[in-house]
JSON list of N, CA and C in Angstrom, two decimals:
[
{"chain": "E", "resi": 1, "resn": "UNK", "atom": "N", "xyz": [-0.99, -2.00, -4.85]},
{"chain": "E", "resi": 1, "resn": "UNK", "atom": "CA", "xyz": [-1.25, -2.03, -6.28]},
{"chain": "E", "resi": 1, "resn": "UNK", "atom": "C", "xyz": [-0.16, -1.27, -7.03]},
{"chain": "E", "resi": 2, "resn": "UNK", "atom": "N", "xyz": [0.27, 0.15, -6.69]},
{"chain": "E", "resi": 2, "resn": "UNK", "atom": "CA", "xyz": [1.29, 0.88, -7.24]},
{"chain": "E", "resi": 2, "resn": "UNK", "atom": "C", "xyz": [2.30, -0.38, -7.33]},
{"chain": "E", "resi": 3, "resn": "UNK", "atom": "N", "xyz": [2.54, -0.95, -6.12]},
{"chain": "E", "resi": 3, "resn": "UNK", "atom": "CA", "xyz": [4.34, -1.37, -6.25]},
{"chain": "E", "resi": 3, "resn": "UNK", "atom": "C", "xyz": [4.53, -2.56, -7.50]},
{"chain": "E", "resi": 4, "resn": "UNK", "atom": "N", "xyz": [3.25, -3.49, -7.33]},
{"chain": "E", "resi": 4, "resn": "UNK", "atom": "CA", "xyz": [2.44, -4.39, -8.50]},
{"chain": "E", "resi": 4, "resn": "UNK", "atom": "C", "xyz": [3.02, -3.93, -10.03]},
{"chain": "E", "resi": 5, "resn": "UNK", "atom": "N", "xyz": [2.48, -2.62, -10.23]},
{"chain": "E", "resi": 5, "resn": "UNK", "atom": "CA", "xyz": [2.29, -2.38, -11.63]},
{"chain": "E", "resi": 5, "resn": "UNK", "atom": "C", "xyz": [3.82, -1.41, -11.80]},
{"chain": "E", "resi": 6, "resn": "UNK", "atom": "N", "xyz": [4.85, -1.52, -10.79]},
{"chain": "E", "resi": 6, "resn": "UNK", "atom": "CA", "xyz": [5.76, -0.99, -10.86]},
{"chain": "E", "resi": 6, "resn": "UNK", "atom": "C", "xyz": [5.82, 0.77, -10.88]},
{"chain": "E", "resi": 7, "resn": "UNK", "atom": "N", "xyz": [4.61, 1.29, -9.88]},
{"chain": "E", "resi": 7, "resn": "UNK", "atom": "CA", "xyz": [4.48, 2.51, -10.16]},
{"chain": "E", "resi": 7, "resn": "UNK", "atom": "C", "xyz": [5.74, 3.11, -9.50]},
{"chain": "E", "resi": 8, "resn": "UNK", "atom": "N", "xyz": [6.11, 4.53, -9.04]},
{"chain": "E", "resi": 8, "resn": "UNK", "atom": "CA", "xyz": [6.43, 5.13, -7.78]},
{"chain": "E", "resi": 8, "resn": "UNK", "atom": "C", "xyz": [5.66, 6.41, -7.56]},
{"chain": "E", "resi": 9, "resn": "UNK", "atom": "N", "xyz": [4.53, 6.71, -8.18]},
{"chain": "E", "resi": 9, "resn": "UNK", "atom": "CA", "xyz": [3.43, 7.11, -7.84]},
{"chain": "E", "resi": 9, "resn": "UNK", "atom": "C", "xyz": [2.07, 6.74, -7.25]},
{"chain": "E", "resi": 10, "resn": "UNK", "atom": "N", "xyz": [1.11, 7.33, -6.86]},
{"chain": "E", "resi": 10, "resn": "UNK", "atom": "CA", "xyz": [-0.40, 6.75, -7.15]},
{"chain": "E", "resi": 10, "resn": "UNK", "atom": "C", "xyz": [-0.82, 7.71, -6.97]},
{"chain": "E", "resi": 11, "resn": "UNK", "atom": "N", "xyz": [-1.90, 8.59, -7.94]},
{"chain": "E", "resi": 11, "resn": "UNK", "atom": "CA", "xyz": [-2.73, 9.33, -7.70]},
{"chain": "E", "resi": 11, "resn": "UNK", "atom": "C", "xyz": [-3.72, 9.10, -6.69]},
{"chain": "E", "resi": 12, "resn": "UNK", "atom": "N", "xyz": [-4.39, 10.29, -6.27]},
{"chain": "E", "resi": 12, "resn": "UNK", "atom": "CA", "xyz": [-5.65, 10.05, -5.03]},
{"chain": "E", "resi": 12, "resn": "UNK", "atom": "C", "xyz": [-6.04, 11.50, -4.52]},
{"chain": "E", "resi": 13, "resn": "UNK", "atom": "N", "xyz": [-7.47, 11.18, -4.70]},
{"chain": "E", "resi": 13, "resn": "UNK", "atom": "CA", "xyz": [-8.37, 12.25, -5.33]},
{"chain": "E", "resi": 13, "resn": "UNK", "atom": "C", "xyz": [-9.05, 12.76, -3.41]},
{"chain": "E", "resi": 14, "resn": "UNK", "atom": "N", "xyz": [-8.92, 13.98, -3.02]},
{"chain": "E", "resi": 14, "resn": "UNK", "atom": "CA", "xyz": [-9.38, 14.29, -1.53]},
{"chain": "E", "resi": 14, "resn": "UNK", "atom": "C", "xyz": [-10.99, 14.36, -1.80]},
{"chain": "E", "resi": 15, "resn": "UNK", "atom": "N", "xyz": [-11.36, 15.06, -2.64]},
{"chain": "E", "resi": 15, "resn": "UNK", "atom": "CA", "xyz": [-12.85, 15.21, -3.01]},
{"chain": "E", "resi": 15, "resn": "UNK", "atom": "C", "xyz": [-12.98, 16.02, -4.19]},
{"chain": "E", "resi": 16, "resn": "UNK", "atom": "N", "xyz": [-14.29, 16.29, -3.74]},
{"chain": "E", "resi": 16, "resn": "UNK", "atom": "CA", "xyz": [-14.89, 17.13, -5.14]},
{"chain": "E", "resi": 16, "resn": "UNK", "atom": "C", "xyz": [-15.53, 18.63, -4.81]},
{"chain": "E", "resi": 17, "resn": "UNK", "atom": "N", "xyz": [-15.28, 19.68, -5.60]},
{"chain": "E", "resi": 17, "resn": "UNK", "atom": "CA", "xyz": [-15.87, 20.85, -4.95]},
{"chain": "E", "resi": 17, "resn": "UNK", "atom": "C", "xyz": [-17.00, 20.91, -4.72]},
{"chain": "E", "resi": 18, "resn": "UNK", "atom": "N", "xyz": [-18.21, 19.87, -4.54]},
{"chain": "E", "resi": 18, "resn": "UNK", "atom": "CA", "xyz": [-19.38, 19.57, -3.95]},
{"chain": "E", "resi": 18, "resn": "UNK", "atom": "C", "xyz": [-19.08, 19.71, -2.30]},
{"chain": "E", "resi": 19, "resn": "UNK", "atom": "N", "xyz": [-18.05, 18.75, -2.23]},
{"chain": "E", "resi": 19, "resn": "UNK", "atom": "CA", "xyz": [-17.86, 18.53, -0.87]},
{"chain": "E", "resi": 19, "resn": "UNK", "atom": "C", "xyz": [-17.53, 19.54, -0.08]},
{"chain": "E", "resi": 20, "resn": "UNK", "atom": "N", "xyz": [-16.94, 20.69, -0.42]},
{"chain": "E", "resi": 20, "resn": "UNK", "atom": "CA", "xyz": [-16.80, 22.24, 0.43]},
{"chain": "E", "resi": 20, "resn": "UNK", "atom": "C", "xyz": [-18.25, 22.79, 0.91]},
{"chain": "E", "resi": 21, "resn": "UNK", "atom": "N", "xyz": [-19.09, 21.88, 0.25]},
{"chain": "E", "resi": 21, "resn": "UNK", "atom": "CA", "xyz": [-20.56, 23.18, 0.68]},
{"chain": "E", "resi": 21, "resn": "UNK", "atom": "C", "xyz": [-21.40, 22.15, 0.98]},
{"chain": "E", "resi": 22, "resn": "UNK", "atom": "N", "xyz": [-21.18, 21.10, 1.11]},
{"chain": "E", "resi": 22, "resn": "UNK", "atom": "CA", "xyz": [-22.24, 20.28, 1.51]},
{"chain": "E", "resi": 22, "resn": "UNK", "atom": "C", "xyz": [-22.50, 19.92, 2.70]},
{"chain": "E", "resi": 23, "resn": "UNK", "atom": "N", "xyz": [-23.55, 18.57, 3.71]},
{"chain": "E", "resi": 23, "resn": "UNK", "atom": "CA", "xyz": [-23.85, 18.88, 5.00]},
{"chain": "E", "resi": 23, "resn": "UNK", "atom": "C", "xyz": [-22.39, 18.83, 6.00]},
{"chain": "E", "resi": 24, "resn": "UNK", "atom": "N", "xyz": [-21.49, 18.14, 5.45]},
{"chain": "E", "resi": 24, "resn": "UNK", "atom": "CA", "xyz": [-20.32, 17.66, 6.10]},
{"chain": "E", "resi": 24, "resn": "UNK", "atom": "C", "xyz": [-19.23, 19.02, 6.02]},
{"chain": "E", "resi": 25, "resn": "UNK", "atom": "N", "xyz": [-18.86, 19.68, 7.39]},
{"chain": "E", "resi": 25, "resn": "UNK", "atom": "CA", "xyz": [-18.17, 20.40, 7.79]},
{"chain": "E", "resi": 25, "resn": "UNK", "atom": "C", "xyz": [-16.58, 20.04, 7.07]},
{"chain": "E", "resi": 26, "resn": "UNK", "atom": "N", "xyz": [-15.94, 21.21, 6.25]},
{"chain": "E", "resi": 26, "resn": "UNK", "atom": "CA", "xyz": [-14.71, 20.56, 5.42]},
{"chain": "E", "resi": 26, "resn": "UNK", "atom": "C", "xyz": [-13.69, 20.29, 6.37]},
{"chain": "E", "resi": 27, "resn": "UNK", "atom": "N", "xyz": [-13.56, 20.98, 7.93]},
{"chain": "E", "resi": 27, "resn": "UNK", "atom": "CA", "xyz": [-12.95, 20.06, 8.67]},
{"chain": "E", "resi": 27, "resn": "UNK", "atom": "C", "xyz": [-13.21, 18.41, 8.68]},
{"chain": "E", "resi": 28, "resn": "UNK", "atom": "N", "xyz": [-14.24, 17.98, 8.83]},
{"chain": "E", "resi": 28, "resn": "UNK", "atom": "CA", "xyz": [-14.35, 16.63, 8.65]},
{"chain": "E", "resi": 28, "resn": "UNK", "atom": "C", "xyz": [-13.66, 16.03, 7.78]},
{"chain": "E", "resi": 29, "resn": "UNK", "atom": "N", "xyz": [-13.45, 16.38, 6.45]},
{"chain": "E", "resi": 29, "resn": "UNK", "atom": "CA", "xyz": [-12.84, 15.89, 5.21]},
{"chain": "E", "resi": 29, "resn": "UNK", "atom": "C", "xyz": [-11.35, 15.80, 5.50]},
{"chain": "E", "resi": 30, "resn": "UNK", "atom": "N", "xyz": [-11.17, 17.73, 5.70]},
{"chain": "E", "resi": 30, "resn": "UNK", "atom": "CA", "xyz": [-9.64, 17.09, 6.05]},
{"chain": "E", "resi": 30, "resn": "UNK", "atom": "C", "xyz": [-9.55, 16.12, 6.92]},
{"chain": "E", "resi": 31, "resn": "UNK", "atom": "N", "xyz": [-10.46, 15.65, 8.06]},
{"chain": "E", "resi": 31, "resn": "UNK", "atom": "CA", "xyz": [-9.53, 14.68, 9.07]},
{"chain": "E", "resi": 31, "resn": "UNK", "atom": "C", "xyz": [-10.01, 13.55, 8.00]},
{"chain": "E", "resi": 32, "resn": "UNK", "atom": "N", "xyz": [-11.14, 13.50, 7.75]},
{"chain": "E", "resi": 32, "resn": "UNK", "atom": "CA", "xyz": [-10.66, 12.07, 6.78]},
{"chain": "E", "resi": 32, "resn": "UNK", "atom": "C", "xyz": [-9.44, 11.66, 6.10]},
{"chain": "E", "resi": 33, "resn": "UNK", "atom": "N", "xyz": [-9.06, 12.75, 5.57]},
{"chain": "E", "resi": 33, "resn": "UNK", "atom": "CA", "xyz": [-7.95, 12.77, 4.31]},
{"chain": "E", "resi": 33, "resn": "UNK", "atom": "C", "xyz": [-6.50, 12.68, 5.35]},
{"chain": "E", "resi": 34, "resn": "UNK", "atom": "N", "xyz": [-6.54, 13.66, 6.29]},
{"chain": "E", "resi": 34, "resn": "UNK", "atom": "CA", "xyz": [-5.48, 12.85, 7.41]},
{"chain": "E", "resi": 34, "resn": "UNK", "atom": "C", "xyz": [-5.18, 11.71, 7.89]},
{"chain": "E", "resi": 35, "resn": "UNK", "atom": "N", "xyz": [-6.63, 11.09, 8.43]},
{"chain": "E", "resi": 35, "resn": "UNK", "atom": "CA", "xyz": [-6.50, 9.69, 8.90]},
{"chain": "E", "resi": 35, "resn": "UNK", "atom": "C", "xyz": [-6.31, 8.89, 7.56]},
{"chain": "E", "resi": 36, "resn": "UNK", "atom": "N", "xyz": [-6.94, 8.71, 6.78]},
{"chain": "E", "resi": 36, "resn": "UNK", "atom": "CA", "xyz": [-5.99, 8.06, 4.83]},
{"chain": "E", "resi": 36, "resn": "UNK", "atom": "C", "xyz": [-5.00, 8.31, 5.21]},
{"chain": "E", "resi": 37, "resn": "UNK", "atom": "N", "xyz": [-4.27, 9.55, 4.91]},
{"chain": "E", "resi": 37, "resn": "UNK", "atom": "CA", "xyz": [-2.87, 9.88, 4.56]},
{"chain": "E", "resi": 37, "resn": "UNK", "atom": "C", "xyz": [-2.27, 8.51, 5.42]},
{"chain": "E", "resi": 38, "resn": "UNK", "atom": "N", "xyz": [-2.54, 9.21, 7.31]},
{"chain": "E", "resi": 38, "resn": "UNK", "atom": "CA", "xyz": [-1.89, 8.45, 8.18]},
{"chain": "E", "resi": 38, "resn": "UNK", "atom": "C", "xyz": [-1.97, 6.85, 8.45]},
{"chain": "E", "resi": 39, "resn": "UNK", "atom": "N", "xyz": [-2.82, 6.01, 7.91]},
{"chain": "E", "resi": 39, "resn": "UNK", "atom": "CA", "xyz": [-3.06, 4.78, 7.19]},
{"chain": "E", "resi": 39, "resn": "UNK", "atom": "C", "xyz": [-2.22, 4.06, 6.54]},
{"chain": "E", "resi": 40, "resn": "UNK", "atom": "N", "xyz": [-2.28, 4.54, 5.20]},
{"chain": "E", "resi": 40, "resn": "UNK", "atom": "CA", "xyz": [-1.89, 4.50, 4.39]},
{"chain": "E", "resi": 40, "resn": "UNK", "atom": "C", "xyz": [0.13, 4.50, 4.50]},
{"chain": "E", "resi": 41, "resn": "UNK", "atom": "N", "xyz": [0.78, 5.40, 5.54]},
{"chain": "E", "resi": 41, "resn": "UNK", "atom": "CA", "xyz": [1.77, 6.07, 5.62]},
{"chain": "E", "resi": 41, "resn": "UNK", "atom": "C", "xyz": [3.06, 4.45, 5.50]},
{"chain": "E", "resi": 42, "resn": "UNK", "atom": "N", "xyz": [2.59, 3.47, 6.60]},
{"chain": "E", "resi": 42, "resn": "UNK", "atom": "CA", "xyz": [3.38, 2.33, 6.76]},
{"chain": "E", "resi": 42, "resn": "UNK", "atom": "C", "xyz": [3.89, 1.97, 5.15]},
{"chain": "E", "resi": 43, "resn": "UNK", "atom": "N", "xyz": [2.67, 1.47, 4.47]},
{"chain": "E", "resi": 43, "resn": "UNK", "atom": "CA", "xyz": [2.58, 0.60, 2.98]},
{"chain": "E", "resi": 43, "resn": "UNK", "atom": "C", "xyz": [3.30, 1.99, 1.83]},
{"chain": "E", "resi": 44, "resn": "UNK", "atom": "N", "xyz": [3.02, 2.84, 1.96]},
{"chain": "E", "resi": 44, "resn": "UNK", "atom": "CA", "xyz": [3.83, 3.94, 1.29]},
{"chain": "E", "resi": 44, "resn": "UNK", "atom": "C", "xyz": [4.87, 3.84, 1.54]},
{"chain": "E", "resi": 45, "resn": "UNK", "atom": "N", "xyz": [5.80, 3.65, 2.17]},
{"chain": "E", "resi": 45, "resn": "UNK", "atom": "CA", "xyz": [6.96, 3.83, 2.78]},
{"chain": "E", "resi": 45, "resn": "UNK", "atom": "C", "xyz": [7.62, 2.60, 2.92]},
{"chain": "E", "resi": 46, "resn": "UNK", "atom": "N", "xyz": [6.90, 1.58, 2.94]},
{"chain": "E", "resi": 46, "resn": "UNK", "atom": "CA", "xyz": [7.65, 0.17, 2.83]},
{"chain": "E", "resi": 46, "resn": "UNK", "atom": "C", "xyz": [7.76, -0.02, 1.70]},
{"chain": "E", "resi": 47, "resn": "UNK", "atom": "N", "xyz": [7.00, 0.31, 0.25]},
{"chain": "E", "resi": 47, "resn": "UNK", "atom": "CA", "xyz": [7.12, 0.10, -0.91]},
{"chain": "E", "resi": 47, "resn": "UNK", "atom": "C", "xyz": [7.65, 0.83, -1.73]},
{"chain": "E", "resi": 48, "resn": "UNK", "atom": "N", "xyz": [7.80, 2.27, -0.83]},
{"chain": "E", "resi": 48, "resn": "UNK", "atom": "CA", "xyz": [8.78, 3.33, -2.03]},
{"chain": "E", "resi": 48, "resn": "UNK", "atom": "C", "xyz": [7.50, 3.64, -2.74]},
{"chain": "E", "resi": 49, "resn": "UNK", "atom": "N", "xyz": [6.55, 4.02, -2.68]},
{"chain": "E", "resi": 49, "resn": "UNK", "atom": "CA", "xyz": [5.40, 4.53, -3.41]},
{"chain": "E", "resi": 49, "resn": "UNK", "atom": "C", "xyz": [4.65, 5.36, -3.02]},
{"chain": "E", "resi": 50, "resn": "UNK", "atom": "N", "xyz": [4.71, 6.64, -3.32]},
{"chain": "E", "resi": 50, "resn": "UNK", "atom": "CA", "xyz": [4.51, 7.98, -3.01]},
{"chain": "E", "resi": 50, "resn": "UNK", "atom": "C", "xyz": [3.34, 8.35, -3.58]},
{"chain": "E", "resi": 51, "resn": "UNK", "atom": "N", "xyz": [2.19, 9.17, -2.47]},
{"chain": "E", "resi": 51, "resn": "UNK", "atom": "CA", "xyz": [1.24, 9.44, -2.80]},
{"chain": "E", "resi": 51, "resn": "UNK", "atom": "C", "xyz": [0.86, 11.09, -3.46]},
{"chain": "E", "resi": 52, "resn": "UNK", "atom": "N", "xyz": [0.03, 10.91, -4.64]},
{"chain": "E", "resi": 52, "resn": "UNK", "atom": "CA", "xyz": [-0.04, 12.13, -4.94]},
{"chain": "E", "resi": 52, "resn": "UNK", "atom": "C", "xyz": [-1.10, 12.73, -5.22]},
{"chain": "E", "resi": 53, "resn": "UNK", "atom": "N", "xyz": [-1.10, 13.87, -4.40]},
{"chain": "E", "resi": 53, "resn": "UNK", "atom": "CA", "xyz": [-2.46, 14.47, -4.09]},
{"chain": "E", "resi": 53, "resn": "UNK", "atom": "C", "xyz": [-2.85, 15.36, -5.24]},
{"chain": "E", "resi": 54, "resn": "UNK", "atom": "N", "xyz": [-4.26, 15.18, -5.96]},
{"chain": "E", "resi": 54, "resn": "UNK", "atom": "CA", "xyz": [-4.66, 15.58, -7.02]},
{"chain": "E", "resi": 54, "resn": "UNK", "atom": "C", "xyz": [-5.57, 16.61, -6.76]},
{"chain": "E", "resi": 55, "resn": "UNK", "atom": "N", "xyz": [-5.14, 17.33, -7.49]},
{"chain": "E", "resi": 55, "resn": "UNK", "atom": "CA", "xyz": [-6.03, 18.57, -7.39]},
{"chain": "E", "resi": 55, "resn": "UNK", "atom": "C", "xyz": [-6.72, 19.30, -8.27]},
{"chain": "E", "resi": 56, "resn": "UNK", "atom": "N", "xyz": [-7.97, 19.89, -8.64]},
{"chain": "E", "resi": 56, "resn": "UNK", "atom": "CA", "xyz": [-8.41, 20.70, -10.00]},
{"chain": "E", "resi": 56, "resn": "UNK", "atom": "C", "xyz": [-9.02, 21.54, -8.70]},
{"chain": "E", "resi": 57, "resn": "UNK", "atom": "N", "xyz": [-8.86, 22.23, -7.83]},
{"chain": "E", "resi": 57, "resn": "UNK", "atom": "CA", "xyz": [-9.07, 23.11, -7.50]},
{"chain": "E", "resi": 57, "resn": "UNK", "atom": "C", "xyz": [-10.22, 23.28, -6.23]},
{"chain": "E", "resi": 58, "resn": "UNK", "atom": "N", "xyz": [-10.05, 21.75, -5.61]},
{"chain": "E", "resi": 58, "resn": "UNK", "atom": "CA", "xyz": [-10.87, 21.60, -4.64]},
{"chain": "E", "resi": 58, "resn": "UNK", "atom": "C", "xyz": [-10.83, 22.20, -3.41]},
{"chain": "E", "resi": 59, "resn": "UNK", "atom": "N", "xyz": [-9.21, 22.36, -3.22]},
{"chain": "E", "resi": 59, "resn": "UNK", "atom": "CA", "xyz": [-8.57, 22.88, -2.26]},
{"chain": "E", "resi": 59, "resn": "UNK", "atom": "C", "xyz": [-7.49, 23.95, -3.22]},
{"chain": "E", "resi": 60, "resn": "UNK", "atom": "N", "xyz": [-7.02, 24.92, -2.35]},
{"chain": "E", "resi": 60, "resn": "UNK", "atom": "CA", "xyz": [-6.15, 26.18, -2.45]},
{"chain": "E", "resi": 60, "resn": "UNK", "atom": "C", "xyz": [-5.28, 25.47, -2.28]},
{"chain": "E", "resi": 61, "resn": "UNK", "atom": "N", "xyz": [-4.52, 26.26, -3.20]},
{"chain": "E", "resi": 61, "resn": "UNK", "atom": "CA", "xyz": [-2.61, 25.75, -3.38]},
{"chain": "E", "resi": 61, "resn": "UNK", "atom": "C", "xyz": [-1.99, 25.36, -1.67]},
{"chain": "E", "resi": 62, "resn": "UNK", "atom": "N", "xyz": [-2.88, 26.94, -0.88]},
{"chain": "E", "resi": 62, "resn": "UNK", "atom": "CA", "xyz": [-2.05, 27.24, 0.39]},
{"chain": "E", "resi": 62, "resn": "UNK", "atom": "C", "xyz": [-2.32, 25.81, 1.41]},
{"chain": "E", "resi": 63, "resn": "UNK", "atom": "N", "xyz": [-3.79, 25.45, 1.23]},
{"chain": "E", "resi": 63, "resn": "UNK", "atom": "CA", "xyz": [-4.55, 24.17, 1.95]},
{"chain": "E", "resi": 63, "resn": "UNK", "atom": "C", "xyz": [-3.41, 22.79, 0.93]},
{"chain": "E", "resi": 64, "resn": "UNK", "atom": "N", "xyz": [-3.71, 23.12, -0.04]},
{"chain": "E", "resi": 64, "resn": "UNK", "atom": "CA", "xyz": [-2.82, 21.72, -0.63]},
{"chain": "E", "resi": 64, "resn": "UNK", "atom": "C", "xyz": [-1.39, 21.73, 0.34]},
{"chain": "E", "resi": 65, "resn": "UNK", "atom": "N", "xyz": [-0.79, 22.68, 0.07]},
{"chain": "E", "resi": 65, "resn": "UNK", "atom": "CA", "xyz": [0.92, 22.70, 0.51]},
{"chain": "E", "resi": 65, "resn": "UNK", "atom": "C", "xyz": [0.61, 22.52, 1.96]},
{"chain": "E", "resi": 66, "resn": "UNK", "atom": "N", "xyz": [-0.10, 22.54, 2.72]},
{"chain": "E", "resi": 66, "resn": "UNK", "atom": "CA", "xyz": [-0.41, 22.44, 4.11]},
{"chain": "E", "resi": 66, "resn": "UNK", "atom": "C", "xyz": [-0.18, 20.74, 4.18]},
{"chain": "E", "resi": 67, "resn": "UNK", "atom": "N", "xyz": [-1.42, 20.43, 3.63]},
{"chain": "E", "resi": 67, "resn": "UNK", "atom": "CA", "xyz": [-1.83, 19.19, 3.84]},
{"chain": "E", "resi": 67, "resn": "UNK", "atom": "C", "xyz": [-0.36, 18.21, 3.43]},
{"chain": "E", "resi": 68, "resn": "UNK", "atom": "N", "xyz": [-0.10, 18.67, 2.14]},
{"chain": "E", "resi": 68, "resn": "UNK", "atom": "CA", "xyz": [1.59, 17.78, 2.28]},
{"chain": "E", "resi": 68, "resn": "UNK", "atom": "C", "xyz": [2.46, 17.77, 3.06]},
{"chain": "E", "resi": 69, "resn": "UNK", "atom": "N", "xyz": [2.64, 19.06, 3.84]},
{"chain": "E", "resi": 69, "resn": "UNK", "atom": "CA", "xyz": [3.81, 19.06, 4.51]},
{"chain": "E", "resi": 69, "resn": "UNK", "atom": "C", "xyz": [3.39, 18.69, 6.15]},
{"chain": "E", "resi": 70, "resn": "UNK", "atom": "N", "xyz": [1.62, 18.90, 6.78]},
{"chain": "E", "resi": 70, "resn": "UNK", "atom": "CA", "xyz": [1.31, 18.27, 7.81]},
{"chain": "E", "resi": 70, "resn": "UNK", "atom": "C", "xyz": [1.08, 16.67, 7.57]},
{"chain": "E", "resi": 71, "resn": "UNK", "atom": "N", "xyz": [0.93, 15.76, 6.44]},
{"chain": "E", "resi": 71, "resn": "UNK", "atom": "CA", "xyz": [1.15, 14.12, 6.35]},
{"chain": "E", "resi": 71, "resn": "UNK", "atom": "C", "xyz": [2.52, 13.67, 6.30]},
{"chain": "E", "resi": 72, "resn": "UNK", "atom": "N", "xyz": [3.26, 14.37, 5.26]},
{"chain": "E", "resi": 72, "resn": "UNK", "atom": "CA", "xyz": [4.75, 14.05, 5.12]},
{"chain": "E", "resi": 72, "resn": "UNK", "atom": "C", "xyz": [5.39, 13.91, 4.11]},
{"chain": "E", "resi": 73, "resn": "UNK", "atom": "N", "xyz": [5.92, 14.64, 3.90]},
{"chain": "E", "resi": 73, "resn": "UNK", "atom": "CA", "xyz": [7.12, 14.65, 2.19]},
{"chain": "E", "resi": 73, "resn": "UNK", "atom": "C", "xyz": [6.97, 13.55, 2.40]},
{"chain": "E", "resi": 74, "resn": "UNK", "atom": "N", "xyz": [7.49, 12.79, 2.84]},
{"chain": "E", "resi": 74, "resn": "UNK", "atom": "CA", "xyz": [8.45, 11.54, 2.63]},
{"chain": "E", "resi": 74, "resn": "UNK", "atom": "C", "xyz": [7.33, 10.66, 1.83]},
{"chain": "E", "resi": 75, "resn": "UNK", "atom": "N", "xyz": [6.20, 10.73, 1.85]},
{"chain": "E", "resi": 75, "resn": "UNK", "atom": "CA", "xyz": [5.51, 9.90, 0.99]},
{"chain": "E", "resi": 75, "resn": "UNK", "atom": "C", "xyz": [3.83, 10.26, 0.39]},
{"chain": "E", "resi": 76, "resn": "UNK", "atom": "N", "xyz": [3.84, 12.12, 0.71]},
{"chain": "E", "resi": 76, "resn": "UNK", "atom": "CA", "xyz": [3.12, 12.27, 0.39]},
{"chain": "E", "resi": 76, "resn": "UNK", "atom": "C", "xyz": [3.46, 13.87, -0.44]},
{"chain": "E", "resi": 77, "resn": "UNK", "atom": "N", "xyz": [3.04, 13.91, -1.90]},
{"chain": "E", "resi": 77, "resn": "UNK", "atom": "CA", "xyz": [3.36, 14.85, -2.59]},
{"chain": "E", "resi": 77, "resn": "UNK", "atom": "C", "xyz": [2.55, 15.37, -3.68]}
]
């Protein structure tokens, strides 16, 4: 859809600060949000369309900068 509407972005939302305290262990989430990232990684990268991880404070700067640099600059920022 990004490459469609001529983006070189796309926003994409990991969760909501519900999801830190609820029945689902936030390890779980991150591997969700890993296995996305890692999904996702081919079509990012064939299209030049870089994903960007949104944040209002669901995750810590330190957990954000983690999570970018364990999926991959190259198409995730």
């Amino acid at each position: 859809i990004g490459k469609a509407l001529g983006a070189k972005v796309m926003r994409c939302y990991i969760g909501g600060p519900g999801d830190r305290q609820g029945r689902i262990p936030a390890e779980q989430h991150w591997e969700a949000a890993f296995a996305a990232l890692r999904a996702a990684k081919p079509a990012a990268e064939a299209t030049g369309v870089k994903i960007a991880i949104e944040n209002h404070g669901e995750i810590t700067a330190r957990e954000l900068k983690a999570l970018v640099e364990d999926a991959g600059k190259s198409y995730v920022g």
